[in-house]
Amino acid sequence: MKTIGILTSGGDAPGMNAAIRAVVRSAIYYGCKVYGINRGYKGLIEEDIQEMNLSSVGDIIHRGGTVLKSSRCEEFKTEEGRAIGVEVLKKFGIDCLVVIGGDGSFNGALKLSQLGFPAIGIPGTIDNDLAYTDYTIGFDTTMNTIIDAIGKIRDTSSSHERVNIIEVMGRHCGDLALYAGLAGGAETIIVPEVEFKVEDVCTKLKTTQKRGKRHSIIVLAEGVGNAQDLGKEIVKETGADLRVTILGHVQRGGSPTAFDRILASRMGVRAVELLLDGKAAKVVGIKDNKIIDMDINEALSMTRDFDKDTYEMVKILSI
Ligand code: F6P
């Protein structure tokens, strides 16, 4: 019988709980013992660990956040920190680990596997910034949260005939801005993957104003820069009545969508099956609606193709 440890690490994402539930339930189904490690790698180093059973994950599939808590742990990036982590895992009799998080968390899982401790990664991040998988857990929910916000801001934008800049999360990845912007009917979408000129944004505003459209939504990915600074430049150039909304951490919360719950459940079960097959240093993902797995090394070395076609299409739809 294997003993599996599970932790969530990095920025939390809606759907992480569904993944925890899937790992715990499938591991118990296959006859394993499961330990939940609280507060990510930090909790591992600090031995903040408890055994989990079927009811530990009851009533959580619909909840945002992570019942295991999360953190970003600088100490685990050091050899000394990881050595403590391995000792703690041994002390609790944990044979292998499931890590739910983004690229930083996967690096930790890779390092553990290199130390001879099998670890499997599940992509849990709202950013959708991992090249090897079509979707990460949390992205869909966050996209829907942003769409909801755009709709509300559009109402007031239209009433006051304003330009509204909405800054969204995503780190260096423009997916949240692109797809939420498209679905929210934004006039302009600005992402880190495509160079942009403030003068082009202003020209577009002036052109659309000329044809009688007096309000406009600009969705800005945080990886491009500061929304307030952009707003000031646009006001200087166009004299627009402009407001800036930085959506912030509201994007990280909320009940996960059906898509994220299903994705998390499928990935969680696959992660356990990989560990039971004796696999290590792998990540699970989804490609063309099939759950896949890949070496962490390979997955982390891939660079993401930005969806330029959709980006160009948005320009057609927002003339
Ligand atoms: O990686 C998830 C994410 O929400 C990013 O989109 C954002 O840049 C960052 O985390 C915010 O981190 P924190 O919660 O530490 O402020």
mmCIF file of C-alpha atoms and ligand atoms in Angstrom, residues 11-12 72 125-127 169-171 176 222 249 252, ligand 1:
data_model
loop_
_atom_site.group_PDB
_atom_site.id
_atom_site.type_symbol
_atom_site.label_atom_id
_atom_site.label_comp_id
_atom_site.label_asym_id
_atom_site.label_seq_id
_atom_site.Cartn_x
_atom_site.Cartn_y
_atom_site.Cartn_z
ATOM 1 C CA GLY A 11 -1.460 31.329 -6.086
ATOM 2 C CA ASP A 12 -4.696 29.513 -5.320
ATOM 3 C CA ARG A 72 4.908 30.673 -1.952
ATOM 4 C CA THR A 125 -3.309 28.373 -11.779
ATOM 5 C CA ILE A 126 -5.713 30.973 -13.120
ATOM 6 C CA ASP A 127 -3.050 32.212 -15.548
ATOM 7 C CA MET A 169 -4.359 39.096 -13.896
ATOM 8 C CA GLY A 170 -2.325 36.503 -15.791
ATOM 9 C CA ARG A 171 1.284 37.378 -14.955
ATOM 10 C CA LEU A 176 -7.258 35.818 -19.476
ATOM 11 C CA GLU A 222 -1.298 43.016 -16.001
ATOM 12 C CA HIS A 249 -7.899 39.164 -6.237
ATOM 13 C CA ARG A 252 -8.882 34.265 -7.784
HETATM 14 O O1 F6P B 1 -0.339 33.289 -10.625
HETATM 15 C C1 F6P B 1 -1.610 33.668 -10.185
HETATM 16 C C2 F6P B 1 -1.660 35.138 -9.898
HETATM 17 O O2 F6P B 1 -2.978 35.466 -9.492
HETATM 18 C C3 F6P B 1 -1.215 36.057 -11.025
HETATM 19 O O3 F6P B 1 -2.198 36.215 -12.015
HETATM 20 C C4 F6P B 1 -0.887 37.317 -10.273
HETATM 21 O O4 F6P B 1 0.066 38.075 -10.965
HETATM 22 C C5 F6P B 1 -0.307 36.789 -8.985
HETATM 23 O O5 F6P B 1 -0.779 35.459 -8.837
HETATM 24 C C6 F6P B 1 -0.696 37.581 -7.763
HETATM 25 O O6 F6P B 1 -0.031 37.034 -6.676
HETATM 26 P P1 F6P B 1 -0.359 37.365 -5.154
HETATM 27 O O7 F6P B 1 -1.613 36.654 -4.786
HETATM 28 O O8 F6P B 1 0.835 36.849 -4.430
HETATM 29 O O9 F6P B 1 -0.532 38.849 -5.073
#
